[in-house]
PDB file of C-alpha atoms in Angstrom:
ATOM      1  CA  UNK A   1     110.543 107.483  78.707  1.00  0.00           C
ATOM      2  CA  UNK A   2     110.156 103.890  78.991  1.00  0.00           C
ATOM      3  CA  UNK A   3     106.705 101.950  77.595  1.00  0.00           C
ATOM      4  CA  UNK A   4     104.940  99.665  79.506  1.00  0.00           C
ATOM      5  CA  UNK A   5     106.191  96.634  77.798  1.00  0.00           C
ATOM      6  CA  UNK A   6     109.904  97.538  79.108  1.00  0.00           C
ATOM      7  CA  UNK A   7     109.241  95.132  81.658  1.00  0.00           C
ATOM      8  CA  UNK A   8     109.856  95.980  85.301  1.00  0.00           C
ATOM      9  CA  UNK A   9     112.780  97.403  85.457  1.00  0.00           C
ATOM     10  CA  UNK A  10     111.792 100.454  83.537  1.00  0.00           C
ATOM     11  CA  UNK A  11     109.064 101.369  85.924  1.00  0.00           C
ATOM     12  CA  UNK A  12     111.526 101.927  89.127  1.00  0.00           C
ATOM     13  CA  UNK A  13     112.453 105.456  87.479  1.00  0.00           C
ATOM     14  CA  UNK A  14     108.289 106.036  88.220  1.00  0.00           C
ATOM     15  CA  UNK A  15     108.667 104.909  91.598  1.00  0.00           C
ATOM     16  CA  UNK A  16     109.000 106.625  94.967  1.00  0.00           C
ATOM     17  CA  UNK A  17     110.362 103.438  96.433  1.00  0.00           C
ATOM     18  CA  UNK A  18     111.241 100.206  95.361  1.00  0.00           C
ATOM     19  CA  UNK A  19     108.447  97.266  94.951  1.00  0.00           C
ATOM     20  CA  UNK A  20     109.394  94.543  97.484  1.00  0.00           C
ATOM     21  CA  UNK A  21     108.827  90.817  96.272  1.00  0.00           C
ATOM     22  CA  UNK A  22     107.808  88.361  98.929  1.00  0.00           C
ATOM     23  CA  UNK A  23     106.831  85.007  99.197  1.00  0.00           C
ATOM     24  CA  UNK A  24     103.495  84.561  98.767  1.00  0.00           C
ATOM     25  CA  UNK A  25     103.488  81.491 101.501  1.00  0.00           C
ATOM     26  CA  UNK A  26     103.726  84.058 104.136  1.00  0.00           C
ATOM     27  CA  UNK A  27     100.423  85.928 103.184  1.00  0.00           C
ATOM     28  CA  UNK A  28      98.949  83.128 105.970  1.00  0.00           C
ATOM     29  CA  UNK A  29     101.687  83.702 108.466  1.00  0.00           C
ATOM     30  CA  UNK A  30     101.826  87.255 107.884  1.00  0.00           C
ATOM     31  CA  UNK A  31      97.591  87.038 108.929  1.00  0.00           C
ATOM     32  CA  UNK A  32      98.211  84.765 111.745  1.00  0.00           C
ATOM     33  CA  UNK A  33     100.696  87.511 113.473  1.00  0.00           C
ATOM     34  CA  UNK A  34      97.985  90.072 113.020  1.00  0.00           C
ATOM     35  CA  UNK A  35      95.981  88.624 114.874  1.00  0.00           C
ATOM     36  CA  UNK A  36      97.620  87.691 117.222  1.00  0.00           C
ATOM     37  CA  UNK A  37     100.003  90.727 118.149  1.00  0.00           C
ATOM     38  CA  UNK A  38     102.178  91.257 121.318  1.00  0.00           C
ATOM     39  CA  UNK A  39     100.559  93.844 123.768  1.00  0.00           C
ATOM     40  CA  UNK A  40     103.583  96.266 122.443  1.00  0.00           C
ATOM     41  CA  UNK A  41     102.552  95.721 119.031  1.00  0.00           C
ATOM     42  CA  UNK A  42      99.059  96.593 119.320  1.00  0.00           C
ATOM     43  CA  UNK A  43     100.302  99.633 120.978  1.00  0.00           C
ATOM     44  CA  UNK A  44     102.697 100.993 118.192  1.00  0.00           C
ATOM     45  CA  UNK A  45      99.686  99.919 115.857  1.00  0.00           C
ATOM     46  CA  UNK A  46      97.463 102.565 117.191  1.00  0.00           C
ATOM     47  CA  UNK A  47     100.406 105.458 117.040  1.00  0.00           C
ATOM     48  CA  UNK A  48     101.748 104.434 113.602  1.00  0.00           C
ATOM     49  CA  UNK A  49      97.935 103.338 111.216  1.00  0.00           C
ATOM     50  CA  UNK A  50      95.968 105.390 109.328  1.00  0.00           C
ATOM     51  CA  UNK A  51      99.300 107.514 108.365  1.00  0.00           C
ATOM     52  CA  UNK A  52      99.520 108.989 112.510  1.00  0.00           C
ATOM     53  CA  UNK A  53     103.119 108.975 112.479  1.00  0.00           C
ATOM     54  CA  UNK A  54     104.014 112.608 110.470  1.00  0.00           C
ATOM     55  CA  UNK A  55     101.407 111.550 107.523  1.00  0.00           C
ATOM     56  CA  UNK A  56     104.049 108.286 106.424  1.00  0.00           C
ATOM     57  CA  UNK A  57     101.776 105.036 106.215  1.00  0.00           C
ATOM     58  CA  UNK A  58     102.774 101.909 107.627  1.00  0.00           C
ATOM     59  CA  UNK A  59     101.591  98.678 107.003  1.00  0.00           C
ATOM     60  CA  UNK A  60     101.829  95.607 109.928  1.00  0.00           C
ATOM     61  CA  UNK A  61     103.393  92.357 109.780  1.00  0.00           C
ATOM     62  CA  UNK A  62     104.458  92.800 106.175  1.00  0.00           C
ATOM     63  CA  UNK A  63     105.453  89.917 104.461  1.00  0.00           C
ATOM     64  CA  UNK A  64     108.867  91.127 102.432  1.00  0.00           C
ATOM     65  CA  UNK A  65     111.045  88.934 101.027  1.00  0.00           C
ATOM     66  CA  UNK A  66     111.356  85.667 103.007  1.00  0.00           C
ATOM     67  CA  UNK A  67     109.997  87.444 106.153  1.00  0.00           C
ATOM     68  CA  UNK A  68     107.447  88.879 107.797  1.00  0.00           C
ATOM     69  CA  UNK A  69     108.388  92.237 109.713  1.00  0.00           C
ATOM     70  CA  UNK A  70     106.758  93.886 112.278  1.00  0.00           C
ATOM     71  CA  UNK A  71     105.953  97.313 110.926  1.00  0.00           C
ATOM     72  CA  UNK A  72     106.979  98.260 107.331  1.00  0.00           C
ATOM     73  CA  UNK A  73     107.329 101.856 105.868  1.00  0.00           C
ATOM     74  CA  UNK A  74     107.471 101.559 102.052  1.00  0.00           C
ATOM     75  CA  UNK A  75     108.106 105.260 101.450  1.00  0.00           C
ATOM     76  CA  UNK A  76     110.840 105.449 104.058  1.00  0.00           C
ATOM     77  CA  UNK A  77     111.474 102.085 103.159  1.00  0.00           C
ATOM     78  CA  UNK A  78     112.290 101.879 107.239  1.00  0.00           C
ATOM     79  CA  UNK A  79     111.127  98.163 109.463  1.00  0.00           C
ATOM     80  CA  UNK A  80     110.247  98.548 112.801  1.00  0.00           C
ATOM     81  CA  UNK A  81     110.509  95.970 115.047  1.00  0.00           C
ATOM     82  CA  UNK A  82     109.635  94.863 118.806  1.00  0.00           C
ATOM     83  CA  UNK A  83     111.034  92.677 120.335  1.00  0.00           C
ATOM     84  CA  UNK A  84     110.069  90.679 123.361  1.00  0.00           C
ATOM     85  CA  UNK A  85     111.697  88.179 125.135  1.00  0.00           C
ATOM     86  CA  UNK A  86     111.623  85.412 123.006  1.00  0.00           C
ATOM     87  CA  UNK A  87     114.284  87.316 121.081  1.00  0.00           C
ATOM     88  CA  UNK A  88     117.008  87.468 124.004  1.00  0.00           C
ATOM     89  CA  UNK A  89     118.745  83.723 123.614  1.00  0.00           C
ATOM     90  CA  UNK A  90     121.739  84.143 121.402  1.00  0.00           C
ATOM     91  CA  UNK A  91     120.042  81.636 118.727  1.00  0.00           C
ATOM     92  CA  UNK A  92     117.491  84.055 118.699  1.00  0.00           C
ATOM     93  CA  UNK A  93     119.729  87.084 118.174  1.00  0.00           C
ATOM     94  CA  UNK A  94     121.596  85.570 115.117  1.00  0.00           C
ATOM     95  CA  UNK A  95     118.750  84.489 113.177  1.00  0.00           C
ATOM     96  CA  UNK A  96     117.443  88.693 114.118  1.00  0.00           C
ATOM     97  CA  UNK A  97     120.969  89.332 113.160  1.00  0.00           C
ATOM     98  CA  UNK A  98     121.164  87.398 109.671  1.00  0.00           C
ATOM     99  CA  UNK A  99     117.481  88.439 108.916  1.00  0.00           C
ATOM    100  CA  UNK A 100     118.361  92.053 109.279  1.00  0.00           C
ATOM    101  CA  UNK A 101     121.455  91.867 107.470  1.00  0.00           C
ATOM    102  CA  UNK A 102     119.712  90.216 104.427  1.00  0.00           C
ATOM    103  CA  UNK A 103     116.686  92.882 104.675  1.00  0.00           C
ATOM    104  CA  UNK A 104     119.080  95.778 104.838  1.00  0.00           C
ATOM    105  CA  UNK A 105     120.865  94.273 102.055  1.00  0.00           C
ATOM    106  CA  UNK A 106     117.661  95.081 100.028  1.00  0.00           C
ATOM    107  CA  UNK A 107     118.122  98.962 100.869  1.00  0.00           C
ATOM    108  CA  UNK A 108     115.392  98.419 104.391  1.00  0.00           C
ATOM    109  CA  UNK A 109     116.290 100.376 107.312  1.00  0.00           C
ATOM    110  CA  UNK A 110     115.366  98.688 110.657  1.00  0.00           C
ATOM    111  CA  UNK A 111     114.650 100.618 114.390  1.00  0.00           C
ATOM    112  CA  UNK A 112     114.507  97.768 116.443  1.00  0.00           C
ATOM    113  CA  UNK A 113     112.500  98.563 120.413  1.00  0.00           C
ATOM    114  CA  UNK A 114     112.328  96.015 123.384  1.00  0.00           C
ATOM    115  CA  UNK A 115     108.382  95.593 124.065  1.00  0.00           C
ATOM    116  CA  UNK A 116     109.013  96.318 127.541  1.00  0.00           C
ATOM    117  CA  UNK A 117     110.193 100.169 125.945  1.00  0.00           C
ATOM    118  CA  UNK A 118     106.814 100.210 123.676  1.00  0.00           C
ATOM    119  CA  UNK A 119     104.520  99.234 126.261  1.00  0.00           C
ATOM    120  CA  UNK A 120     106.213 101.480 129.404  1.00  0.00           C
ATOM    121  CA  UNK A 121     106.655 104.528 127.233  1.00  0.00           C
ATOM    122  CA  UNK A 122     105.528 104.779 123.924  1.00  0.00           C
ATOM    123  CA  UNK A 123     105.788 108.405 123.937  1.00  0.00           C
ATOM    124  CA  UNK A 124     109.531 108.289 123.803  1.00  0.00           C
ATOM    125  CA  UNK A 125     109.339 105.108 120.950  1.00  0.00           C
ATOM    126  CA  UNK A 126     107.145 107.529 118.987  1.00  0.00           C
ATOM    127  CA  UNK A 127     109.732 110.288 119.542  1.00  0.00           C
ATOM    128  CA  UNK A 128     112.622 107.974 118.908  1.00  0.00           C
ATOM    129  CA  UNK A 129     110.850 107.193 115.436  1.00  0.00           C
ATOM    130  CA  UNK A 130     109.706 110.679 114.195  1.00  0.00           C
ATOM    131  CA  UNK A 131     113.605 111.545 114.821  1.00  0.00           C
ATOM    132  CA  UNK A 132     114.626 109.138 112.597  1.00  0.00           C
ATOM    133  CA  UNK A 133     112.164 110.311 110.043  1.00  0.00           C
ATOM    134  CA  UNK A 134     113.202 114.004 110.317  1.00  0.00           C
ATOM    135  CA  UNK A 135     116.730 112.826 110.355  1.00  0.00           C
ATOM    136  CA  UNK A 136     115.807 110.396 106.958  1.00  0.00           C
ATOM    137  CA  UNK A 137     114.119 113.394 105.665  1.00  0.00           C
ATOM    138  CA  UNK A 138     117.618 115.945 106.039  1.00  0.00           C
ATOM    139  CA  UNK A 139     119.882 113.420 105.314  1.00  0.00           C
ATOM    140  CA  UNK A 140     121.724 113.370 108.372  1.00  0.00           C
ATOM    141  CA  UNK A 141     121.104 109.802 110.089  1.00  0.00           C
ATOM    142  CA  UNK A 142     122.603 110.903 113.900  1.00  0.00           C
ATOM    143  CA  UNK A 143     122.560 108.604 116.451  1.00  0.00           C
ATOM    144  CA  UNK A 144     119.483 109.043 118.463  1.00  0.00           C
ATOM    145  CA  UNK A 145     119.720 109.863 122.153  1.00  0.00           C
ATOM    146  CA  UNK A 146     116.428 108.704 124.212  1.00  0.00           C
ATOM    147  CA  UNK A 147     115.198 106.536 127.155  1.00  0.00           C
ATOM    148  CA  UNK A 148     113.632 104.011 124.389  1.00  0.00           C
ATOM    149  CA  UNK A 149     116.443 104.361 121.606  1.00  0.00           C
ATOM    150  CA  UNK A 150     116.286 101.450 119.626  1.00  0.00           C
ATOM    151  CA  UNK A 151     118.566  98.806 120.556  1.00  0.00           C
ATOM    152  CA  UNK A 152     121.429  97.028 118.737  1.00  0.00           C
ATOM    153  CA  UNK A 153     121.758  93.246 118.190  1.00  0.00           C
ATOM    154  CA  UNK A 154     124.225  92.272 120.750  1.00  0.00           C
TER     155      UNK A 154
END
């Protein structure tokens, strides 16, 4: 066993998941979009605080890295994200595109719902998410099958 002066590196063998450095600039940012949530945001919010979705505890608009994402998981170490409309021109979808990339790069998993989806049936976004966290949880990441599956950058 490692001491405490072993620097950080030796505590990850006492850790469940990985600590995720960010840049403290986006503490502000990170406030600002809490505050000031899409409608489909707020909506997830209530299904997924106070550990709701199958005891896991997720934390909104997390600053991780050089972003700030939507919904953050550190024990699954899974990002959620809606998107609304502003994320449909193609500029749009290859910044989402690069920024996932780089975040899954750092061992983040990423469901990605259309706010239309979250806000017209957030039954089935729930359902779509505790599937991938029983799928997570047997080691068997399927493809999942619903009316609100999470969607693919195009």
């Amino acid at each position: 066993m490692k001491g405490l002066n072993d620097g950080v590196d030796g505590l990850d063998e006492f850790m469940e998941a990985p600590i995720r450095r960010y840049n403290h600039k986006l503490r502000l940012r990170a406030r600002a979009l809490r505050n000031g949530m899409t409608k489909g945001e707020v909506i997830l919010w209530q299904r997924l605080k106070n550990s709701q979705m199958m005891g896991y505890d997720f934390d909104r608009q997390k600053p991780v890295d050089q972003f700030v994402i939507d919904f953050y998981c550190k024990a699954l170490s899974l990002a959620i994200e809606v998107d609304g409309s502003v994320h449909d021109s193609e500029d749009a979808k290859v910044y989402d595109a690069a920024r996932q990339a780089k975040l899954e790069g750092l061992g983040i998993h990423f469901l990605r719902f259309r706010d239309s989806d979250v806000k017209n049936n957030p039954n089935a976004v729930c359902q779509a998410i505790a599937t991938w966290i029983n799928n997570k949880r047997n080691n068997t990441h399927q493809t999942i099958h619903s009316s609100s599956e999470p969607h693919s950058q195009g």
